[in-house]
Coordinates of C-alpha atoms in Angstrom, one line a residue:
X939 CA 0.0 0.0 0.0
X940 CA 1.1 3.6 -1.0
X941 CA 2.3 5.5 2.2
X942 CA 0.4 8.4 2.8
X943 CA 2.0 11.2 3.8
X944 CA 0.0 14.7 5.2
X945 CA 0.9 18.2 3.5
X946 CA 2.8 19.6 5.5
X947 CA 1.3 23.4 6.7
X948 CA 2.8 27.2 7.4
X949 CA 1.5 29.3 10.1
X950 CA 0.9 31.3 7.2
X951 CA -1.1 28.9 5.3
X952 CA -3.1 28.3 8.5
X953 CA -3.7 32.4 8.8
X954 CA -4.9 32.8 5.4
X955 CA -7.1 29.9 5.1
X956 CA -8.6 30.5 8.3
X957 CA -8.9 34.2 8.1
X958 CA -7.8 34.8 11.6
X959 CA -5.1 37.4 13.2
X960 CA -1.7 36.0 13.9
X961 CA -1.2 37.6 17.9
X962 CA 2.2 35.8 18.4
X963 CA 4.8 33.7 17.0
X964 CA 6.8 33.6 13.2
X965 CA 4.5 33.0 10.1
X966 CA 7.4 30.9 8.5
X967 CA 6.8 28.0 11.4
X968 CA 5.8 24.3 9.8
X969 CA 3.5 22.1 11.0
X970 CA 2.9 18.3 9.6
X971 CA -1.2 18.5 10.5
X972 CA -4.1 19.7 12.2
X973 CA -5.2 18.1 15.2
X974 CA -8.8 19.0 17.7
X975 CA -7.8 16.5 20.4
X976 CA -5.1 17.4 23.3
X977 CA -4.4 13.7 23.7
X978 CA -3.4 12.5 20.6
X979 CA -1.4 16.0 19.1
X980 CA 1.8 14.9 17.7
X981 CA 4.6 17.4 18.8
X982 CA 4.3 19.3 15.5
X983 CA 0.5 19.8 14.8
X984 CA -1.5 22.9 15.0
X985 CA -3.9 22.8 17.7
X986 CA -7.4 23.7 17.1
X987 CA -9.4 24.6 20.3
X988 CA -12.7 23.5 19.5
X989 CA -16.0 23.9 22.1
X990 CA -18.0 21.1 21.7
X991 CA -20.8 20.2 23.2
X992 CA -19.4 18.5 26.5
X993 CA -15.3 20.1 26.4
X994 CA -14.2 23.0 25.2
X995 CA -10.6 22.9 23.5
X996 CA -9.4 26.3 25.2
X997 CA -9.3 24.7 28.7
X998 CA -6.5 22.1 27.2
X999 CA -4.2 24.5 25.9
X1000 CA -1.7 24.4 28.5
X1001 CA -1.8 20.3 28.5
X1002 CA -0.2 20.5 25.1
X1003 CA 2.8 23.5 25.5
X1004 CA 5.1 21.2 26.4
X1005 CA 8.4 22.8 27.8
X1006 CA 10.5 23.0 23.9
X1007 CA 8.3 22.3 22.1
X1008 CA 7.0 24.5 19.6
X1009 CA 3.5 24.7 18.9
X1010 CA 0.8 26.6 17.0
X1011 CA -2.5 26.8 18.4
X1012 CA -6.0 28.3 16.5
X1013 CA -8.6 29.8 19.4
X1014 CA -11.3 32.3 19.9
X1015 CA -10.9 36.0 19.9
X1016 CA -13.5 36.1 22.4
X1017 CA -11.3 33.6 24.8
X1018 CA -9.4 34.5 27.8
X1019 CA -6.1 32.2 27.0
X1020 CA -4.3 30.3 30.1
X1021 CA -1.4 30.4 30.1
X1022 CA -1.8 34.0 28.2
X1023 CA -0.3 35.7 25.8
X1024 CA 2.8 37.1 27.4
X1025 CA 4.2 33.4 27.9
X1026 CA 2.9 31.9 24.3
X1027 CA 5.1 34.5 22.9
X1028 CA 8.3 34.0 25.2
X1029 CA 7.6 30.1 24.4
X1030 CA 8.0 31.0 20.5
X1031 CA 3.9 29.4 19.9
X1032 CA 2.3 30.8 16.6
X1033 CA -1.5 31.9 17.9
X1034 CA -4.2 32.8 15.6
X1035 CA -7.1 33.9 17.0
X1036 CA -10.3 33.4 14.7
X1037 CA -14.0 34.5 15.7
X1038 CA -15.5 30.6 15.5
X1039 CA -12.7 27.9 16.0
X1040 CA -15.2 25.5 14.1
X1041 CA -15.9 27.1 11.0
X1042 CA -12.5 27.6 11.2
X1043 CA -11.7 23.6 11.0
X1044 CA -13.9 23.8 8.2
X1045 CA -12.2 26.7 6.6
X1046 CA -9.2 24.8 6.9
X1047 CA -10.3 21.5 5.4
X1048 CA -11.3 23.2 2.4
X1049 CA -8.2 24.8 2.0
X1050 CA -6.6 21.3 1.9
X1051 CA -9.0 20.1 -0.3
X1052 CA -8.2 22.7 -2.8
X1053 CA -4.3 21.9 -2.9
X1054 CA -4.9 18.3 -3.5
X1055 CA -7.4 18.7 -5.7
X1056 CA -9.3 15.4 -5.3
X1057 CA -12.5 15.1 -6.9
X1058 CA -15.4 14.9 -4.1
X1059 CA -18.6 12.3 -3.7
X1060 CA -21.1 13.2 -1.4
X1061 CA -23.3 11.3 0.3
X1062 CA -26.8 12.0 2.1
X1063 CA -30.3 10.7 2.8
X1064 CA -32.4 10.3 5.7
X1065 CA -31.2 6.2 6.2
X1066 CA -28.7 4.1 4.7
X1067 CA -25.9 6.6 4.5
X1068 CA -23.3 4.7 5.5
X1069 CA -24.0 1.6 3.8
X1070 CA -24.5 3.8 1.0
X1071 CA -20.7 5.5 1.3
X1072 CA -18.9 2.2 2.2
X1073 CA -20.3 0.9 -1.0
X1074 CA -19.3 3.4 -3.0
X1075 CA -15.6 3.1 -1.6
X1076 CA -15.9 -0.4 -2.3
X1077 CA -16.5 0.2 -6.3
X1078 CA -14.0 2.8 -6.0
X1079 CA -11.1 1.7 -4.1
X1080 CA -9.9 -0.8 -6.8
X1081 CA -9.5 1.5 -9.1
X1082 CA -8.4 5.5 -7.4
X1083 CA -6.7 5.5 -4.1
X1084 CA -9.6 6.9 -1.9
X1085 CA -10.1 8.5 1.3
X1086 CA -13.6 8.2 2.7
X1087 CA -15.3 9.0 6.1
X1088 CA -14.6 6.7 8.7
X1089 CA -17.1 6.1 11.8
X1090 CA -19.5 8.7 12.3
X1091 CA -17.7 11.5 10.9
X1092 CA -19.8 13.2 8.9
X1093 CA -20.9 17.2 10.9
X1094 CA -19.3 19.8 11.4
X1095 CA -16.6 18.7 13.2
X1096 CA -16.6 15.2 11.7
X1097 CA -16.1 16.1 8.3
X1098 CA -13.6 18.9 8.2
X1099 CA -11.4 16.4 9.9
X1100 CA -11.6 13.8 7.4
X1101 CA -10.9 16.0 4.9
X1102 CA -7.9 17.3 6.7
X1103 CA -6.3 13.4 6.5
X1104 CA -6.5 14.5 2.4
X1105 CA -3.0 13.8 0.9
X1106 CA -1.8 14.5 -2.6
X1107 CA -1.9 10.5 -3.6
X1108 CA -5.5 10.4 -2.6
X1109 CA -7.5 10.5 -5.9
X1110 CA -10.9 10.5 -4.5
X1111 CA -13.0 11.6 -1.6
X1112 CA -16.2 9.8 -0.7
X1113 CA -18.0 11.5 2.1
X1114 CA -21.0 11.4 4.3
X1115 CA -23.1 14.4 5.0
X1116 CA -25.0 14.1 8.3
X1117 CA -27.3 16.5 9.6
X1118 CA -29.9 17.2 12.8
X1119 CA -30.2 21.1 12.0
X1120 CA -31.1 23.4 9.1
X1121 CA -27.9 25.1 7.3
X1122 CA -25.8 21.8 8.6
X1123 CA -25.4 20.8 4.7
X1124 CA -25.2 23.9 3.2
X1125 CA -21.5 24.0 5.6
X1126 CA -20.8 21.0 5.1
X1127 CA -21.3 20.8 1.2
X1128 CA -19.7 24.3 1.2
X1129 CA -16.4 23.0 2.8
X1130 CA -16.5 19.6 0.4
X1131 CA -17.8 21.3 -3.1
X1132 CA -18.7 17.9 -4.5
X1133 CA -18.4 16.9 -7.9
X1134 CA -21.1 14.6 -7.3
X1135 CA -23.8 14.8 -5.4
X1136 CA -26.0 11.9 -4.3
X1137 CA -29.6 12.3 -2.1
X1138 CA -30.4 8.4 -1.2
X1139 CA -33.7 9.2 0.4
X1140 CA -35.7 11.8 2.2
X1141 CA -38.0 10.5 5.6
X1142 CA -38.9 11.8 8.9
X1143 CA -35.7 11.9 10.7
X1144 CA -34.6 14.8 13.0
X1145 CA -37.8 16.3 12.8
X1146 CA -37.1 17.7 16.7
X1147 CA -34.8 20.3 14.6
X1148 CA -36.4 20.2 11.2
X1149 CA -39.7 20.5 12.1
X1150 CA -41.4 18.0 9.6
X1151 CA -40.8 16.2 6.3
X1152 CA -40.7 19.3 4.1
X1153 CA -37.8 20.7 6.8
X1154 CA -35.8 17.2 6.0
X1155 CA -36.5 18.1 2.4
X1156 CA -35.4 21.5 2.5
X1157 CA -32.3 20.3 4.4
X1158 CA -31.2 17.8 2.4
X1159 CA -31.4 20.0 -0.6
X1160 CA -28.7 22.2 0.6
X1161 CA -26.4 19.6 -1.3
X1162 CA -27.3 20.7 -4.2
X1163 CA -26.4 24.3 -3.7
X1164 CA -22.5 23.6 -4.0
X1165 CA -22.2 20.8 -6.3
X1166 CA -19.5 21.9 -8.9
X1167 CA -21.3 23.8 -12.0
X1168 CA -19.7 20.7 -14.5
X1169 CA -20.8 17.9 -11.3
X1170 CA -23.7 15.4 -11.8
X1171 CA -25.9 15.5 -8.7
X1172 CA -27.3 11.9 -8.1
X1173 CA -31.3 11.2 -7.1
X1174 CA -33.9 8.4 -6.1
X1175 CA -36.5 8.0 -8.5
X1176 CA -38.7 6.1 -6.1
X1177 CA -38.4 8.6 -3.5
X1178 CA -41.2 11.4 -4.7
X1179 CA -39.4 14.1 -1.9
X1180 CA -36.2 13.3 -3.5
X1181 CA -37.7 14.2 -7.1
X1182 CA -39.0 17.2 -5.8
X1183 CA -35.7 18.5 -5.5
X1184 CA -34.8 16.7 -9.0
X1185 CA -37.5 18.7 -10.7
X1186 CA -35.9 22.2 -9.1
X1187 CA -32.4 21.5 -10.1
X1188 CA -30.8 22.7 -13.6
X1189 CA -27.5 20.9 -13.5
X1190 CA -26.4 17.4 -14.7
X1191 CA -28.4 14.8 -13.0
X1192 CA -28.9 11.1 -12.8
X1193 CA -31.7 9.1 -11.6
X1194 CA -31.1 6.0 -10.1
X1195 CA -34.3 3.3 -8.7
X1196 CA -37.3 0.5 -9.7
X1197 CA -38.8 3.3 -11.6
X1198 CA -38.8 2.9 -15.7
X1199 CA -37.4 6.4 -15.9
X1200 CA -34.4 5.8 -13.7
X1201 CA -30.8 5.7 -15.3
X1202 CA -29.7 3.4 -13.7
X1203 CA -32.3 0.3 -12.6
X1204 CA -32.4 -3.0 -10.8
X1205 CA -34.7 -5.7 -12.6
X1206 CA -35.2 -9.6 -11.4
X1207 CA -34.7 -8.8 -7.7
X1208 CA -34.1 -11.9 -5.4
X1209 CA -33.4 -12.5 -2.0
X1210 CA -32.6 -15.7 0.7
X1211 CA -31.1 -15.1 4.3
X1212 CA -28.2 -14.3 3.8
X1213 CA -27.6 -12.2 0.2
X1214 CA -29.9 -10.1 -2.5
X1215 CA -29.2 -10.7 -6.2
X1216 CA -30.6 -8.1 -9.0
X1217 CA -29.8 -7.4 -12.6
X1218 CA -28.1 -3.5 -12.8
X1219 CA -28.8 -2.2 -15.9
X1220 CA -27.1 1.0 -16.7
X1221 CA -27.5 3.0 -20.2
X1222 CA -26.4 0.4 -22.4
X1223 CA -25.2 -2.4 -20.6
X1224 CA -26.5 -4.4 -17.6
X1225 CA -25.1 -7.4 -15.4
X1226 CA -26.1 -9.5 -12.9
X1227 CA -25.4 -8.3 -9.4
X1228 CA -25.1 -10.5 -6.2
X1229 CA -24.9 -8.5 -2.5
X1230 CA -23.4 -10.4 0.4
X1231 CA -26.3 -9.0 2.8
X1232 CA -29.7 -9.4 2.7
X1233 CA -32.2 -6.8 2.7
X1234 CA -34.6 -5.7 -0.4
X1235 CA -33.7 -1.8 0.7
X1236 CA -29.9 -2.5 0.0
X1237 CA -30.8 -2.7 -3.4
X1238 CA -31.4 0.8 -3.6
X1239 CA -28.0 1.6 -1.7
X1240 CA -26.4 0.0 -4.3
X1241 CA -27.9 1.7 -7.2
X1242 CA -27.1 4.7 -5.5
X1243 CA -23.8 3.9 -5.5
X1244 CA -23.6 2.4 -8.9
X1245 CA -24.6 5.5 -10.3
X1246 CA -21.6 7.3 -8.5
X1247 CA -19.5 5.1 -10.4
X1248 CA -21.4 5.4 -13.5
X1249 CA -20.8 9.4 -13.2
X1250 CA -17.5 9.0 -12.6
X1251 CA -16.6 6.5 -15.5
X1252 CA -16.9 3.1 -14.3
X1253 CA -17.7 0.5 -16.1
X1254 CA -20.5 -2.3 -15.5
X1255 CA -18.2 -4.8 -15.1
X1256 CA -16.2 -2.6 -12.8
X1257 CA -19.3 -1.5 -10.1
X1258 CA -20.4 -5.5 -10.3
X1259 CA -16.8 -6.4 -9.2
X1260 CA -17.2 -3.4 -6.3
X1261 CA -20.5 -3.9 -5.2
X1262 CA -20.2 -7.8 -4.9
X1263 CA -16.6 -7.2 -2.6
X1264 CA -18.7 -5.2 -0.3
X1265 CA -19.2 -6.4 3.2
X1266 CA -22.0 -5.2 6.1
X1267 CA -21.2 -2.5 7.8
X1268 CA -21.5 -3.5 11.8
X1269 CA -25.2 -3.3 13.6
X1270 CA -26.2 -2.4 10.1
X1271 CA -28.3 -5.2 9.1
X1272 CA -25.4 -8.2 9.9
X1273 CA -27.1 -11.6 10.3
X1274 CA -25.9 -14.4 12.3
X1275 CA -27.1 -17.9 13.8
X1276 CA -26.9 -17.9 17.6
X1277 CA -27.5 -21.2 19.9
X1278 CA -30.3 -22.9 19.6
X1279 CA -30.1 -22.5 15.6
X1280 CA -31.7 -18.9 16.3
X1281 CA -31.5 -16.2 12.9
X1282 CA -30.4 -12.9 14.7
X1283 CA -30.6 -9.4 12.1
X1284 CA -28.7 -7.1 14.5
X1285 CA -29.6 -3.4 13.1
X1286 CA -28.9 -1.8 16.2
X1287 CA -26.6 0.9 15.0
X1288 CA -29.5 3.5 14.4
X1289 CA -32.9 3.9 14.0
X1290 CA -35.9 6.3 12.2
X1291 CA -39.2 5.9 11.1
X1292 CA -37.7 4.9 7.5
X1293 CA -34.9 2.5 8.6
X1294 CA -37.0 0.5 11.4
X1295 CA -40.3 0.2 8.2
X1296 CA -37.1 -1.0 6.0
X1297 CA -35.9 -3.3 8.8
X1298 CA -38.8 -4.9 9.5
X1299 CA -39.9 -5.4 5.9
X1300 CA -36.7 -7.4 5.8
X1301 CA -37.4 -9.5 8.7
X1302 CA -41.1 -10.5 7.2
X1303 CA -39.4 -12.2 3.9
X1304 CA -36.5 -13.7 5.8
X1305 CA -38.6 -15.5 8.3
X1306 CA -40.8 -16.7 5.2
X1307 CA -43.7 -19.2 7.5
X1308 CA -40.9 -18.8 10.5
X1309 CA -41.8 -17.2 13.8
X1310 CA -40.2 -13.4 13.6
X1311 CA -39.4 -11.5 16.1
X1312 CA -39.0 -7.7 16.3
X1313 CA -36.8 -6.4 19.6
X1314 CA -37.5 -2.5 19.2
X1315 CA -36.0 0.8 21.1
X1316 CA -37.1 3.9 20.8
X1317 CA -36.4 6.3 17.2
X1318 CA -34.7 9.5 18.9
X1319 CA -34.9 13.2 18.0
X1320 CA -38.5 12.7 16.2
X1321 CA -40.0 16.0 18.0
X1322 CA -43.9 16.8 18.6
X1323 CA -44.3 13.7 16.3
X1324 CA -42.4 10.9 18.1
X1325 CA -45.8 9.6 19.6
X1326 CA -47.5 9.3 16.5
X1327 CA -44.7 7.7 14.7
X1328 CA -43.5 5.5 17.5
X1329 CA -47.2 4.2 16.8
X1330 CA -47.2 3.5 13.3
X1331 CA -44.4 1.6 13.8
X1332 CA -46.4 -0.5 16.1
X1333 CA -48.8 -1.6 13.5
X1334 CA -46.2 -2.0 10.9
X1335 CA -44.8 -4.3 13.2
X1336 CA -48.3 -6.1 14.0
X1337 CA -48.9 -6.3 10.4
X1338 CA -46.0 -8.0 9.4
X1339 CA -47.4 -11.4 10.9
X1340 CA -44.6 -11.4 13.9
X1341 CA -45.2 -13.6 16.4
X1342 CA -43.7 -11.8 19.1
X1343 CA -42.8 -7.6 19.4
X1344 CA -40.8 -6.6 22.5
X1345 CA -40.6 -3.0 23.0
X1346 CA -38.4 -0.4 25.5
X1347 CA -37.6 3.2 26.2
X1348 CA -39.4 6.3 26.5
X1349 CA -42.1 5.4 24.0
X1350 CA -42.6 1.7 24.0
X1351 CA -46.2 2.3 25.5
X1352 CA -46.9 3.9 22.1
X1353 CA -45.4 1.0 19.9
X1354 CA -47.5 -1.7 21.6
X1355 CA -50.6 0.7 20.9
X1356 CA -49.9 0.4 17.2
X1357 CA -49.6 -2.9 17.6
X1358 CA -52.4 -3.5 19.5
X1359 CA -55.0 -1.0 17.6
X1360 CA -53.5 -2.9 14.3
X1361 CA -55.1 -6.5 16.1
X1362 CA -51.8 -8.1 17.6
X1363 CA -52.7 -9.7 20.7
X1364 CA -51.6 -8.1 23.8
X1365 CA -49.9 -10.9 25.4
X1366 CA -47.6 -11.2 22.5
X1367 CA -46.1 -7.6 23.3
X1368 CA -43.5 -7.8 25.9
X1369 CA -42.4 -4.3 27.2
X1370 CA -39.6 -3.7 29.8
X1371 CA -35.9 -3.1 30.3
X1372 CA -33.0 -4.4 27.7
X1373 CA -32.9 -6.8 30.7
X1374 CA -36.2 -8.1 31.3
X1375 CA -36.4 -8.5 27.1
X1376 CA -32.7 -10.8 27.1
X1377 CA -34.1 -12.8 29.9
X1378 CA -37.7 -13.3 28.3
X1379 CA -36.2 -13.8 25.1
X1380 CA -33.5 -16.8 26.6
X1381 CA -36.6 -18.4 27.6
X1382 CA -38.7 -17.8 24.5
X1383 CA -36.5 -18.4 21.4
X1384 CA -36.6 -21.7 19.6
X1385 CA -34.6 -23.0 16.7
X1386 CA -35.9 -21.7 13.8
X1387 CA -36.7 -18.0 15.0
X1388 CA -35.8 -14.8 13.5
X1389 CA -34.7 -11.8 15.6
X1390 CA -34.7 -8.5 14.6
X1391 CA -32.8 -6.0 16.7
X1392 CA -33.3 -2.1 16.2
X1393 CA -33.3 1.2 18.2
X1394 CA -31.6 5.0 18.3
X1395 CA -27.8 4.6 19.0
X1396 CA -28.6 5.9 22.6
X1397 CA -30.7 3.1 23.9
X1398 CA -27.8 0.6 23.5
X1399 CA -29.9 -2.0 21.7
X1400 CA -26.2 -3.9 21.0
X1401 CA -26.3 -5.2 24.6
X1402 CA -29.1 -7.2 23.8
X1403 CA -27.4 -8.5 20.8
X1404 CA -24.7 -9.6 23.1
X1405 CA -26.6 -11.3 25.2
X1406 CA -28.2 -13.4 22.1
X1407 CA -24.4 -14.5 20.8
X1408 CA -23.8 -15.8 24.3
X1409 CA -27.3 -17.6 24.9
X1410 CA -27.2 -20.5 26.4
X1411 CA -27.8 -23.3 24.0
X1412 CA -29.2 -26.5 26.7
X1413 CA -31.9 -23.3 27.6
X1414 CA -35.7 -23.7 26.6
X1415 CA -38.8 -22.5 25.9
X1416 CA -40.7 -21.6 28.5
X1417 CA -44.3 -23.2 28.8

């Protein structure tokens, strides 16, 4: 593998890109990165002092002026520094003081950006992001050395940082744009300027910020405003908020879905328990596809990213060879047997209205005339309408033909309503802690069952998961 080396930066590189006011120390100084956290800084990065949500960056400046050591450190203008200013400059540290340390970061990261030159994908929707970008960089990275997100680093904070790891043999960027807030994308796609632009779906996430569906759909738009003027922005047919924004935008587009007047299509779709298999057909050519996760919905991930690769030159052959190296993401839909020949679909990575319909869709054709199982936590930051939509869910759930529904958090009251008011009897819902479900479930499960696992990162539904890879195998079902 290539070694990847950073560009190295000037103070004065770092004062111009940032726009800040250099208080003390030489312009000439080098640094070898940019670094937000006070524990990892390597003796010769420039210190950004970030305030986040929990720690602010300012307090840590002292932790990192180690005795000799010459630093350079980015802050507020509207901070009081410790140590102050008098012993920065007697200790030779370059200090640039900017009026927000964040937008800063992001300043920054588009300044490296611009000096490699790398040509930018970027990724959003309201589910399926991820699997979305890691399939992308799977079609991609045989073919362009690539840098992509890694984790959940995709805001404001997230992003700027990846882009800061940008170094001159990277030949591609494939990022995720996340969001909870209006103006989020427009930053972010400000600091990235992609030349291609993909918008997977549109559904009522974040709707505590956003306010409702037309606020997710006015937010996700904001991609659009900063694609490159010669980019290709990239849409779902089959998703009509998505083509609402398709219908307002006059640059180069592609359409990607089930729907006859997508670009790029999947036909003969098939799934078992363990992959999905489709034809692709792209203008003028079409192959058979095979996904090593199952999952109707991932079909549409990977047409999403098939036509990033379509846009950027690829051939058929070549996104059939990517798509079929990809591999599950973990807690995004990964499937495994646990003891007592049990099917577990652990999706606990994240959840929304969209995802958990998705999810549970999937679990109704894998358990085929099986006994399913849906272990549900509560769908965070839904707002005024979490009630309502924790409900739905319910009867999606009861209408699936599960045998079983176990439901905790805030709102699993609401989910066994649903469930209820859609005619599922009431002493097949189970509600209680992650606890009480693992113990009920030890005693409930029999060979043959399917599990579905699902909730908001914050409820932790992965314990439960755990609890299922170690279950006792000599255990039974209770009578």
């Amino acid at each position: 593998m290539t070694h990847i080396k950073l560009i190295p930066w000037t103070a004065e590189e770092i004062l111009n890109a940032s726009g800040g006011t250099l208080l003390c120390g030489d312009i000439r100084q080098r640094f070898s990165g940019v670094s937000i956290d006070s524990r990892r800084i390597s003796a010769d990065d420039v210190f950004v002092a970030i305030r986040g949500e929990v720690h602010d960056g300012h307090r840590f400046i002292r932790d990192i002026l180690t005795p000799g050591v010459r630093r350079g450190i980015v802050v507020s203008r509207h901070e009081t520094l410790d140590p102050g200013l008098d012993r920065l400059e007697q200790d030779r540290v370059v200090c640039i003081a900017v009026d927000d340390t964040t937008r800063a970061l992001g300043d920054l990261a588009a300044f490296n950006l611009e000096r490699t030159r790398a040509p930018v994908i970027a990724i959003t929707g309201s589910c399926g992001k991820t699997t979305t970008r890691e399939m992308a960089v799977s079609v991609f990275s045989g073919h362009v050395n690539t840098l992509s997100t890694q984790g959940n680093y995709n805001n404001l904070i997230g992003l700027p940082l990846t882009l800061l790891r940008l170094a001159c043999q990277h030949e591609l960027a494939i990022l995720e744009l996340g969001m909870n807030h209006p103006g989020e994308i427009r930053r972010l796609a400000q600091i990235c300027q992609p030349d291609i632009g993909v918008i997977i779906n549109i559904g009522p996430v974040h709707l505590e910020g956003l306010g409702s569906i037309e606020g997710v759909m006015r937010a996700k738009g904001e991609l659009l405003e900063h694609i490159k003027p010669e980019g290709t922005a990239v849409f779902n047919a089959d998703d009509p908020n998505v083509m609402r924004l398709a219908a307002a935008f006059n640059g180069q587009r592609l359409c990607f879905g089930m729907s006859p007047t997508a670009d790029i299509r999947a036909s003969s779709v098939n799934q078992d328990a363990s992959c999905v298999s489709f034809v692709l057909e792209l203008p003028g050519d079409r192959v058979p596809v095979t996904l090593d996760t199952p999952g109707l919905f991932m079909v549409s991930n990977a047409l999403a990213a098939a036509a990033a690769g379509y846009a950027r030159g690829l051939s058929a052959g070549d996104i059939k060879a990517g798509l079929e190296a990809f591999k599950p993401v973990r807690q995004r839909m990964n499937v495994f047997m646990a003891n007592r020949q049990v099917h577990v679909i652990d999706d606990t990575y994240n959840a929304n209205p969209r995802s958990m319909e998705a999810a549970i869709r999937t679990l109704e054709s894998l358990k085929g005339k099986g006994r399913g199982i849906l272990v549900a936590g509560d769908m965070r930051e839904l707002g005024a309408q979490s009630e309502a939509l924790h409900r739905k869910i319910g009867g999606v759930a009861a209408a699936s033909g599960i045998s079983r529904l176990y439901v905790t958090g805030d709102f699993a009251y609401a989910v066994a309503e649903g469930a209820q008011q859609a005619h599922m009897a009431s002493g097949s819902i189970f509600i209680g802690s992650r606890e009480a479900i693992e113990a009920d479930l030890q005693k409930w499960l029999e060979p043959g069952d399917w599990v579905l696992i699902k909730g908001s990162r914050s409820i932790k539904m992965e314990k439960i998961v755990d609890g299922l890879r170690g279950m006792n195998s000599n255990a039974g079902r209770a009578s």
